[in-house]
């Protein structure tokens, strides 16, 4: 997925990496160089719990942040289509990389949590 700002000017990309059971993505800058990775859990359908996607360094050894689908309570989860997400990342991260991580949050929501 390409992230643009302003429209027409690419600032980064989100590339899905194949894995047999986990959602894995590479966060790339405008030059298509991988700067971070996002690693999801094996199962994204957890009841009564948050679902965390780790934002890691390129070698996946250091966790630098996370994208979290937050549990909203039984009534909200069952009777509405609303979902709550939280994103954590270092304050000194490049602003364009932060924007690409925000795009990754939308992509994760669409791929794993939207059913209609």
CSV table of N, CA, C and O in Angstrom, one decimal:
chain,number,residue,atom,x,y,z
A,1,UNK,N,0.9,-1.2,0.0
A,1,UNK,CA,0.0,0.0,0.0
A,1,UNK,C,0.9,1.2,0.0
A,1,UNK,O,1.9,1.3,0.7
A,2,UNK,N,0.5,2.2,-0.8
A,2,UNK,CA,1.3,3.4,-0.9
A,2,UNK,C,0.7,4.5,0.0
A,2,UNK,O,-0.6,4.7,-0.1
A,3,UNK,N,1.5,5.2,0.8
A,3,UNK,CA,1.0,6.3,1.6
A,3,UNK,C,1.5,7.6,0.9
A,3,UNK,O,2.7,7.7,0.7
A,4,UNK,N,0.6,8.6,0.7
A,4,UNK,CA,0.9,9.8,0.0
A,4,UNK,C,0.6,11.0,0.9
A,4,UNK,O,-0.4,11.0,1.6
A,5,UNK,N,1.5,12.0,0.8
A,5,UNK,CA,1.2,13.3,1.5
A,5,UNK,C,2.1,14.4,0.9
A,5,UNK,O,3.3,14.3,1.0
A,6,UNK,N,1.6,15.4,0.3
A,6,UNK,CA,0.2,15.6,-0.2
A,6,UNK,C,-0.1,14.6,-1.3
A,6,UNK,O,0.7,13.9,-1.7
A,7,UNK,N,-1.4,14.5,-1.7
A,7,UNK,CA,-1.8,13.5,-2.7
A,7,UNK,C,-0.9,13.6,-3.9
A,7,UNK,O,-0.6,14.7,-4.5
A,8,UNK,N,-0.5,12.4,-4.3
A,8,UNK,CA,0.4,12.3,-5.5
A,8,UNK,C,1.9,12.2,-5.2
A,8,UNK,O,2.7,11.9,-6.0
A,9,UNK,N,2.3,12.5,-3.9
A,9,UNK,CA,3.7,12.4,-3.5
A,9,UNK,C,3.8,11.3,-2.5
A,9,UNK,O,3.4,11.4,-1.3
A,10,UNK,N,4.4,10.2,-2.9
A,10,UNK,CA,4.6,9.0,-2.0
A,10,UNK,C,5.6,9.4,-0.8
A,10,UNK,O,6.6,9.9,-1.1
A,11,UNK,N,5.2,9.0,0.4
A,11,UNK,CA,6.1,9.2,1.5
A,11,UNK,C,6.5,7.9,2.1
A,11,UNK,O,7.4,7.8,3.0
A,12,UNK,N,5.9,6.8,1.7
A,12,UNK,CA,6.2,5.5,2.2
A,12,UNK,C,5.3,4.4,1.7
A,12,UNK,O,4.3,4.7,1.1
A,13,UNK,N,5.6,3.2,2.1
A,13,UNK,CA,4.9,2.0,1.6
A,13,UNK,C,4.7,1.0,2.8
A,13,UNK,O,5.6,0.9,3.7
A,14,UNK,N,3.6,0.2,2.7
A,14,UNK,CA,3.4,-0.9,3.6
A,14,UNK,C,3.4,-2.1,2.7
A,14,UNK,O,2.5,-2.2,1.8
A,15,UNK,N,4.3,-3.1,2.9
A,15,UNK,CA,4.4,-4.3,2.1
A,15,UNK,C,4.1,-5.5,3.0
A,15,UNK,O,4.7,-5.7,4.1
A,16,UNK,N,3.1,-6.3,2.6
A,16,UNK,CA,2.8,-7.5,3.3
A,16,UNK,C,3.8,-8.6,3.0
A,16,UNK,O,4.1,-8.9,1.9
A,17,UNK,N,4.4,-9.2,4.1
A,17,UNK,CA,5.3,-10.2,4.0
A,17,UNK,C,4.6,-11.6,4.3
A,17,UNK,O,3.8,-11.6,5.2
A,18,UNK,N,4.9,-12.6,3.5
A,18,UNK,CA,4.2,-13.8,3.7
A,18,UNK,C,4.6,-14.5,4.9
A,18,UNK,O,5.8,-14.6,5.2
A,19,UNK,N,3.7,-15.0,5.7
A,19,UNK,CA,3.9,-15.9,6.8
A,19,UNK,C,2.8,-16.9,6.9
A,19,UNK,O,1.6,-16.5,6.6
A,20,UNK,N,3.0,-18.1,7.4
A,20,UNK,CA,2.0,-19.1,7.4
A,20,UNK,C,0.8,-18.8,8.3
A,20,UNK,O,-0.3,-19.1,8.0
A,21,UNK,N,1.1,-18.0,9.4
A,21,UNK,CA,-0.1,-17.8,10.3
A,21,UNK,C,-0.1,-16.3,10.9
A,21,UNK,O,-1.1,-15.9,11.4
A,22,UNK,N,1.0,-15.6,10.8
A,22,UNK,CA,1.0,-14.2,11.3
A,22,UNK,C,0.8,-13.2,10.3
A,22,UNK,O,1.3,-13.4,9.1
A,23,UNK,N,0.3,-12.1,10.6
A,23,UNK,CA,0.3,-10.9,9.8
A,23,UNK,C,1.6,-10.2,9.9
A,23,UNK,O,2.0,-9.8,11.0
A,24,UNK,N,2.3,-10.1,8.8
A,24,UNK,CA,3.7,-9.4,8.9
A,24,UNK,C,3.7,-8.4,7.8
A,24,UNK,O,3.4,-8.7,6.6
A,25,UNK,N,4.3,-7.2,8.1
A,25,UNK,CA,4.4,-6.1,7.2
A,25,UNK,C,5.7,-5.4,7.3
A,25,UNK,O,6.3,-5.4,8.4
A,26,UNK,N,6.2,-4.9,6.2
A,26,UNK,CA,7.4,-4.1,6.2
A,26,UNK,C,7.0,-2.7,6.0
A,26,UNK,O,6.2,-2.4,5.1
A,27,UNK,N,7.5,-1.8,6.8
A,27,UNK,CA,7.3,-0.3,6.7
A,27,UNK,C,8.4,0.2,5.9
A,27,UNK,O,9.6,0.1,6.4
A,28,UNK,N,8.2,0.8,4.7
A,28,UNK,CA,9.2,1.3,3.9
A,28,UNK,C,9.1,2.8,3.7
A,28,UNK,O,8.0,3.4,3.8
A,29,UNK,N,10.3,3.5,3.5
A,29,UNK,CA,10.3,4.9,3.2
A,29,UNK,C,10.0,5.2,1.8
A,29,UNK,O,9.7,4.2,1.0
A,30,UNK,N,10.1,6.4,1.3
A,30,UNK,CA,9.8,6.8,-0.1
A,30,UNK,C,10.8,6.1,-1.1
A,30,UNK,O,10.4,5.9,-2.2
A,31,UNK,N,12.0,5.7,-0.6
A,31,UNK,CA,12.9,5.1,-1.5
A,31,UNK,C,12.8,3.6,-1.5
A,31,UNK,O,13.6,2.8,-2.0
A,32,UNK,N,11.7,3.1,-0.9
A,32,UNK,CA,11.4,1.6,-0.7
A,32,UNK,C,12.4,0.9,0.1
A,32,UNK,O,12.7,-0.3,-0.2
A,33,UNK,N,13.0,1.5,1.0
A,33,UNK,CA,14.0,0.9,2.0
A,33,UNK,C,13.2,0.6,3.2
A,33,UNK,O,12.5,1.4,3.8
A,34,UNK,N,13.3,-0.7,3.7
A,34,UNK,CA,12.6,-1.1,4.9
A,34,UNK,C,13.2,-0.4,6.1
A,34,UNK,O,14.4,-0.4,6.3
A,35,UNK,N,12.3,0.3,6.9
A,35,UNK,CA,12.8,1.0,8.1
A,35,UNK,C,12.3,0.3,9.4
A,35,UNK,O,12.9,0.4,10.4
A,36,UNK,N,11.1,-0.3,9.3
A,36,UNK,CA,10.5,-1.0,10.5
A,36,UNK,C,9.7,-2.2,10.0
A,36,UNK,O,9.4,-2.3,8.8
A,37,UNK,N,9.4,-3.1,10.9
A,37,UNK,CA,8.5,-4.2,10.6
A,37,UNK,C,7.4,-4.2,11.6
A,37,UNK,O,7.5,-3.8,12.7
A,38,UNK,N,6.2,-4.7,11.1
A,38,UNK,CA,5.1,-4.9,12.0
A,38,UNK,C,4.8,-6.4,12.0
A,38,UNK,O,4.6,-7.0,11.0
A,39,UNK,N,4.7,-7.0,13.2
A,39,UNK,CA,4.5,-8.4,13.4
A,39,UNK,C,3.2,-8.6,14.2
A,39,UNK,O,3.1,-8.2,15.3
A,40,UNK,N,2.3,-9.3,13.6
A,40,UNK,CA,1.0,-9.6,14.3
A,40,UNK,C,1.0,-10.9,15.0
A,40,UNK,O,1.9,-11.7,14.9
A,41,UNK,N,-0.1,-11.2,15.8
A,41,UNK,CA,-0.2,-12.4,16.5
A,41,UNK,C,-0.7,-13.5,15.5
A,41,UNK,O,-1.2,-13.3,14.4
A,42,UNK,N,-0.6,-14.8,16.0
A,42,UNK,CA,-1.1,-15.9,15.2
A,42,UNK,C,-2.6,-15.9,15.0
A,42,UNK,O,-3.2,-16.2,14.0
A,43,UNK,N,-3.3,-15.4,16.1
A,43,UNK,CA,-4.8,-15.4,16.1
A,43,UNK,C,-5.2,-14.0,16.4
A,43,UNK,O,-4.9,-13.4,17.4
A,44,UNK,N,-6.0,-13.4,15.5
A,44,UNK,CA,-6.4,-12.0,15.7
A,44,UNK,C,-7.9,-11.9,16.3
A,44,UNK,O,-8.4,-10.9,16.4
A,45,UNK,N,-8.5,-13.1,16.5
A,45,UNK,CA,-9.9,-13.1,17.0
A,45,UNK,C,-9.9,-13.4,18.5
A,45,UNK,O,-10.2,-14.5,18.9
A,46,UNK,N,-9.5,-12.4,19.3
A,46,UNK,CA,-9.5,-12.6,20.8
A,46,UNK,C,-10.7,-12.0,21.4
A,46,UNK,O,-11.1,-10.8,21.1
A,47,UNK,N,-11.4,-12.7,22.3
A,47,UNK,CA,-12.5,-12.1,23.0
A,47,UNK,C,-12.1,-11.6,24.3
A,47,UNK,O,-11.3,-12.3,25.0
A,48,UNK,N,-12.5,-10.4,24.7
A,48,UNK,CA,-12.2,-9.8,26.0
A,48,UNK,C,-10.8,-9.5,26.1
A,48,UNK,O,-10.3,-9.4,27.3
A,49,UNK,N,-10.0,-9.2,25.1
A,49,UNK,CA,-8.6,-8.9,25.2
A,49,UNK,C,-8.2,-8.0,24.0
A,49,UNK,O,-8.8,-8.0,22.9
A,50,UNK,N,-7.1,-7.2,24.2
A,50,UNK,CA,-6.5,-6.4,23.2
A,50,UNK,C,-5.8,-7.3,22.2
A,50,UNK,O,-5.3,-8.4,22.6
A,51,UNK,N,-5.7,-6.9,21.0
A,51,UNK,CA,-4.9,-7.6,19.9
A,51,UNK,C,-3.7,-6.7,19.6
A,51,UNK,O,-3.9,-5.6,19.1
A,52,UNK,N,-2.5,-7.2,19.8
A,52,UNK,CA,-1.3,-6.3,19.6
A,52,UNK,C,-0.5,-6.8,18.4
A,52,UNK,O,-0.2,-8.0,18.2
A,53,UNK,N,-0.1,-5.8,17.6
A,53,UNK,CA,0.8,-6.0,16.5
A,53,UNK,C,2.1,-5.2,16.9
A,53,UNK,O,2.0,-4.0,17.1
A,54,UNK,N,3.2,-5.9,17.0
A,54,UNK,CA,4.4,-5.3,17.4
A,54,UNK,C,5.1,-4.5,16.3
A,54,UNK,O,5.2,-5.0,15.2
A,55,UNK,N,5.6,-3.4,16.6
A,55,UNK,CA,6.4,-2.6,15.6
A,55,UNK,C,7.8,-2.8,16.1
A,55,UNK,O,8.2,-2.5,17.2
A,56,UNK,N,8.6,-3.4,15.2
A,56,UNK,CA,10.0,-3.8,15.5
A,56,UNK,C,11.0,-3.2,14.6
A,56,UNK,O,10.7,-2.7,13.6
A,57,UNK,N,12.2,-3.4,15.0
A,57,UNK,CA,13.4,-3.0,14.2
A,57,UNK,C,13.4,-4.0,13.0
A,57,UNK,O,12.7,-5.0,12.9
A,58,UNK,N,14.2,-3.7,12.0
A,58,UNK,CA,14.3,-4.5,10.8
A,58,UNK,C,14.6,-5.9,11.1
A,58,UNK,O,14.0,-6.8,10.5
A,59,UNK,N,15.5,-6.2,12.0
A,59,UNK,CA,15.9,-7.6,12.4
A,59,UNK,C,14.9,-8.2,13.3
A,59,UNK,O,15.1,-9.4,13.7
A,60,UNK,N,13.8,-7.5,13.7
A,60,UNK,CA,12.8,-8.0,14.6
A,60,UNK,C,13.2,-8.4,16.0
A,60,UNK,O,12.5,-9.1,16.7
A,61,UNK,N,14.4,-7.9,16.4
A,61,UNK,CA,14.9,-8.2,17.7
A,61,UNK,C,14.5,-7.2,18.8
A,61,UNK,O,14.4,-7.5,20.0
A,62,UNK,N,14.2,-6.0,18.4
A,62,UNK,CA,13.9,-4.9,19.3
A,62,UNK,C,12.5,-4.4,19.0
A,62,UNK,O,12.2,-3.9,17.9
A,63,UNK,N,11.6,-4.4,20.0
A,63,UNK,CA,10.3,-3.8,19.8
A,63,UNK,C,10.4,-2.3,20.1
A,63,UNK,O,10.8,-1.9,21.1
A,64,UNK,N,9.9,-1.5,19.1
A,64,UNK,CA,10.0,-0.1,19.2
A,64,UNK,C,8.6,0.6,19.4
A,64,UNK,O,8.5,1.8,19.7
A,65,UNK,N,7.6,-0.2,19.2
A,65,UNK,CA,6.2,0.3,19.4
A,65,UNK,C,5.2,-0.8,19.2
A,65,UNK,O,5.5,-1.9,19.1
A,66,UNK,N,3.9,-0.4,19.0
A,66,UNK,CA,2.9,-1.3,18.7
A,66,UNK,C,1.7,-0.7,18.2
A,66,UNK,O,1.4,0.5,18.3
A,67,UNK,N,0.9,-1.5,17.4
A,67,UNK,CA,-0.4,-1.1,17.0
A,67,UNK,C,-1.4,-2.0,17.7
A,67,UNK,O,-1.2,-3.2,17.6
A,68,UNK,N,-2.4,-1.5,18.4
A,68,UNK,CA,-3.2,-2.3,19.2
A,68,UNK,C,-4.7,-2.1,18.9
A,68,UNK,O,-5.2,-1.0,18.9
A,69,UNK,N,-5.4,-3.2,18.6
A,69,UNK,CA,-6.9,-3.1,18.6
A,69,UNK,C,-7.4,-3.3,20.0
A,69,UNK,O,-7.2,-4.4,20.6
A,70,UNK,N,-8.0,-2.3,20.5
A,70,UNK,CA,-8.3,-2.3,21.9
A,70,UNK,C,-9.7,-2.9,22.1
A,70,UNK,O,-10.6,-2.6,21.4
A,71,UNK,N,-9.8,-3.8,23.1
A,71,UNK,CA,-11.1,-4.3,23.5
A,71,UNK,C,-12.0,-3.2,24.0
A,71,UNK,O,-11.6,-2.5,24.9
A,72,UNK,N,-13.2,-3.1,23.5
A,72,UNK,CA,-14.1,-2.0,23.8
A,72,UNK,C,-15.3,-2.4,24.7
A,72,UNK,O,-16.1,-1.6,25.0
A,73,UNK,N,-15.3,-3.6,25.1
A,73,UNK,CA,-16.5,-4.1,25.9
A,73,UNK,C,-17.4,-4.9,25.1
A,73,UNK,O,-17.5,-4.7,23.8
A,74,UNK,N,-18.1,-5.8,25.7
A,74,UNK,CA,-18.9,-6.8,25.0
A,74,UNK,C,-20.0,-6.1,24.2
A,74,UNK,O,-20.3,-6.5,23.0
A,75,UNK,N,-20.8,-5.2,24.8
A,75,UNK,CA,-21.9,-4.6,24.1
A,75,UNK,C,-21.4,-3.8,22.8
A,75,UNK,O,-22.0,-3.9,21.7
A,76,UNK,N,-20.4,-3.0,22.9
A,76,UNK,CA,-19.9,-2.3,21.8
A,76,UNK,C,-19.3,-3.2,20.7
A,76,UNK,O,-19.5,-3.0,19.5
A,77,UNK,N,-18.6,-4.2,21.1
A,77,UNK,CA,-18.1,-5.2,20.1
A,77,UNK,C,-19.1,-5.9,19.4
A,77,UNK,O,-19.0,-6.2,18.2
A,78,UNK,N,-20.2,-6.3,20.1
A,78,UNK,CA,-21.3,-7.1,19.4
A,78,UNK,C,-22.3,-6.3,18.6
A,78,UNK,O,-22.8,-6.7,17.6
A,79,UNK,N,-22.6,-5.1,19.1
A,79,UNK,CA,-23.7,-4.3,18.6
A,79,UNK,C,-23.4,-3.1,17.7
A,79,UNK,O,-24.2,-2.4,17.2
A,80,UNK,N,-22.1,-2.8,17.6
A,80,UNK,CA,-21.7,-1.7,16.7
A,80,UNK,C,-20.5,-2.1,15.8
A,80,UNK,O,-20.0,-3.2,16.0
A,81,UNK,N,-20.3,-1.3,14.8
A,81,UNK,CA,-19.1,-1.6,13.9
A,81,UNK,C,-17.9,-0.8,14.3
A,81,UNK,O,-16.9,-0.8,13.6
A,82,UNK,N,-18.0,-0.1,15.4
A,82,UNK,CA,-16.9,0.8,15.8
A,82,UNK,C,-15.7,-0.1,16.4
A,82,UNK,O,-16.0,-1.1,17.1
A,83,UNK,N,-14.5,0.3,16.1
A,83,UNK,CA,-13.3,-0.3,16.7
A,83,UNK,C,-12.4,0.8,17.2
A,83,UNK,O,-12.4,1.9,16.6
A,84,UNK,N,-11.7,0.5,18.3
A,84,UNK,CA,-10.7,1.4,18.8
A,84,UNK,C,-9.3,0.9,18.6
A,84,UNK,O,-9.0,-0.3,18.9
A,85,UNK,N,-8.4,1.7,18.1
A,85,UNK,CA,-7.0,1.4,17.9
A,85,UNK,C,-6.1,2.3,18.6
A,85,UNK,O,-6.5,3.5,18.8
A,86,UNK,N,-5.0,1.9,19.1
A,86,UNK,CA,-4.0,2.7,19.6
A,86,UNK,C,-2.6,2.4,18.9
A,86,UNK,O,-2.4,1.3,18.5
A,87,UNK,N,-1.9,3.5,18.7
A,87,UNK,CA,-0.5,3.3,18.1
A,87,UNK,C,0.5,3.9,19.1
A,87,UNK,O,0.3,5.0,19.5
A,88,UNK,N,1.5,3.2,19.3
A,88,UNK,CA,2.7,3.7,20.1
A,88,UNK,C,3.9,3.6,19.3
A,88,UNK,O,4.2,2.6,18.6
A,89,UNK,N,4.7,4.7,19.3
A,89,UNK,CA,6.0,4.7,18.6
A,89,UNK,C,6.9,5.7,19.3
A,89,UNK,O,6.4,6.6,20.0
A,90,UNK,N,8.2,5.7,19.0
A,90,UNK,CA,9.1,6.6,19.6
A,90,UNK,C,8.8,8.1,19.2
A,90,UNK,O,8.4,8.3,18.1
A,91,UNK,N,9.0,9.0,20.1
A,91,UNK,CA,8.7,10.4,19.8
A,91,UNK,C,9.7,10.9,18.7
A,91,UNK,O,9.3,11.8,17.9
A,92,UNK,N,10.9,10.4,18.7
A,92,UNK,CA,11.9,10.9,17.7
A,92,UNK,C,11.8,10.2,16.4
A,92,UNK,O,12.6,10.5,15.5
A,93,UNK,N,10.8,9.4,16.1
A,93,UNK,CA,10.6,8.8,14.8
A,93,UNK,C,10.3,9.8,13.8
A,93,UNK,O,9.6,10.8,14.1
A,94,UNK,N,10.8,9.6,12.6
A,94,UNK,CA,10.6,10.5,11.5
A,94,UNK,C,9.0,10.7,11.3
A,94,UNK,O,8.3,9.7,11.3
A,95,UNK,N,8.6,11.9,11.0
A,95,UNK,CA,7.2,12.2,10.9
A,95,UNK,C,6.5,11.4,9.7
A,95,UNK,O,5.4,11.0,9.8
A,96,UNK,N,7.3,11.2,8.7
A,96,UNK,CA,6.8,10.5,7.5
A,96,UNK,C,6.6,9.0,7.9
A,96,UNK,O,5.6,8.4,7.4
A,97,UNK,N,7.5,8.5,8.7
A,97,UNK,CA,7.3,7.1,9.1
A,97,UNK,C,6.1,6.9,10.0
A,97,UNK,O,5.4,6.0,10.0
A,98,UNK,N,5.9,8.0,10.9
A,98,UNK,CA,4.7,8.0,11.7
A,98,UNK,C,3.4,7.9,10.9
A,98,UNK,O,2.5,7.2,11.2
A,99,UNK,N,3.4,8.7,9.8
A,99,UNK,CA,2.3,8.7,8.9
A,99,UNK,C,2.1,7.4,8.2
A,99,UNK,O,0.9,6.9,8.1
A,100,UNK,N,3.1,6.7,7.8
A,100,UNK,CA,3.0,5.4,7.2
A,100,UNK,C,2.5,4.4,8.3
A,100,UNK,O,1.7,3.5,7.9
A,101,UNK,N,2.9,4.5,9.5
A,101,UNK,CA,2.4,3.6,10.6
A,101,UNK,C,0.9,3.8,10.8
A,101,UNK,O,0.2,2.9,11.0
A,102,UNK,N,0.5,5.1,10.7
A,102,UNK,CA,-1.0,5.3,10.7
A,102,UNK,C,-1.7,4.6,9.6
A,102,UNK,O,-2.8,4.0,9.8
A,103,UNK,N,-1.1,4.7,8.4
A,103,UNK,CA,-1.7,4.0,7.3
A,103,UNK,C,-1.7,2.5,7.5
A,103,UNK,O,-2.6,1.8,7.1
A,104,UNK,N,-0.6,1.9,8.2
A,104,UNK,CA,-0.6,0.5,8.5
A,104,UNK,C,-1.7,0.1,9.5
A,104,UNK,O,-2.3,-0.9,9.4
A,105,UNK,N,-2.1,1.1,10.4
A,105,UNK,CA,-3.2,0.8,11.3
A,105,UNK,C,-4.5,0.7,10.5
A,105,UNK,O,-5.3,-0.3,10.8
A,106,UNK,N,-4.7,1.5,9.5
A,106,UNK,CA,-5.9,1.4,8.7
A,106,UNK,C,-5.9,0.1,7.9
A,106,UNK,O,-7.0,-0.6,7.8
A,107,UNK,N,-4.8,-0.3,7.4
A,107,UNK,CA,-4.7,-1.5,6.6
A,107,UNK,C,-4.9,-2.7,7.5
A,107,UNK,O,-5.6,-3.7,7.1
A,108,UNK,N,-4.4,-2.8,8.7
A,108,UNK,CA,-4.6,-3.9,9.7
A,108,UNK,C,-6.1,-4.0,10.0
A,108,UNK,O,-6.6,-5.1,10.0
A,109,UNK,N,-6.7,-2.8,10.3
A,109,UNK,CA,-8.1,-2.8,10.5
A,109,UNK,C,-8.9,-3.5,9.4
A,109,UNK,O,-9.8,-4.3,9.6
A,110,UNK,N,-8.6,-3.0,8.2
A,110,UNK,CA,-9.3,-3.5,7.0
A,110,UNK,C,-9.1,-5.0,6.8
A,110,UNK,O,-10.0,-5.8,6.5
A,111,UNK,N,-7.9,-5.5,6.9
A,111,UNK,CA,-7.5,-6.9,6.6
A,111,UNK,C,-8.0,-7.9,7.7
A,111,UNK,O,-8.3,-9.0,7.3
A,112,UNK,N,-7.9,-7.5,9.0
A,112,UNK,CA,-8.1,-8.4,10.0
A,112,UNK,C,-9.4,-8.2,10.8
A,112,UNK,O,-9.9,-9.2,11.5
A,113,UNK,N,-10.0,-7.1,10.8
A,113,UNK,CA,-11.2,-6.8,11.7
A,113,UNK,C,-12.5,-6.3,11.0
A,113,UNK,O,-13.5,-6.2,11.7
A,114,UNK,N,-12.4,-6.1,9.7
A,114,UNK,CA,-13.7,-5.7,9.0
A,114,UNK,C,-14.2,-7.0,8.3
A,114,UNK,O,-13.5,-7.6,7.5
A,115,UNK,N,-15.5,-7.3,8.5
A,115,UNK,CA,-16.0,-8.5,8.0
A,115,UNK,C,-17.1,-8.2,6.9
A,115,UNK,O,-17.7,-9.1,6.4
A,116,UNK,N,-17.5,-7.0,6.7
A,116,UNK,CA,-18.6,-6.7,5.7
A,116,UNK,C,-18.1,-5.7,4.7
A,116,UNK,O,-17.3,-4.9,4.9
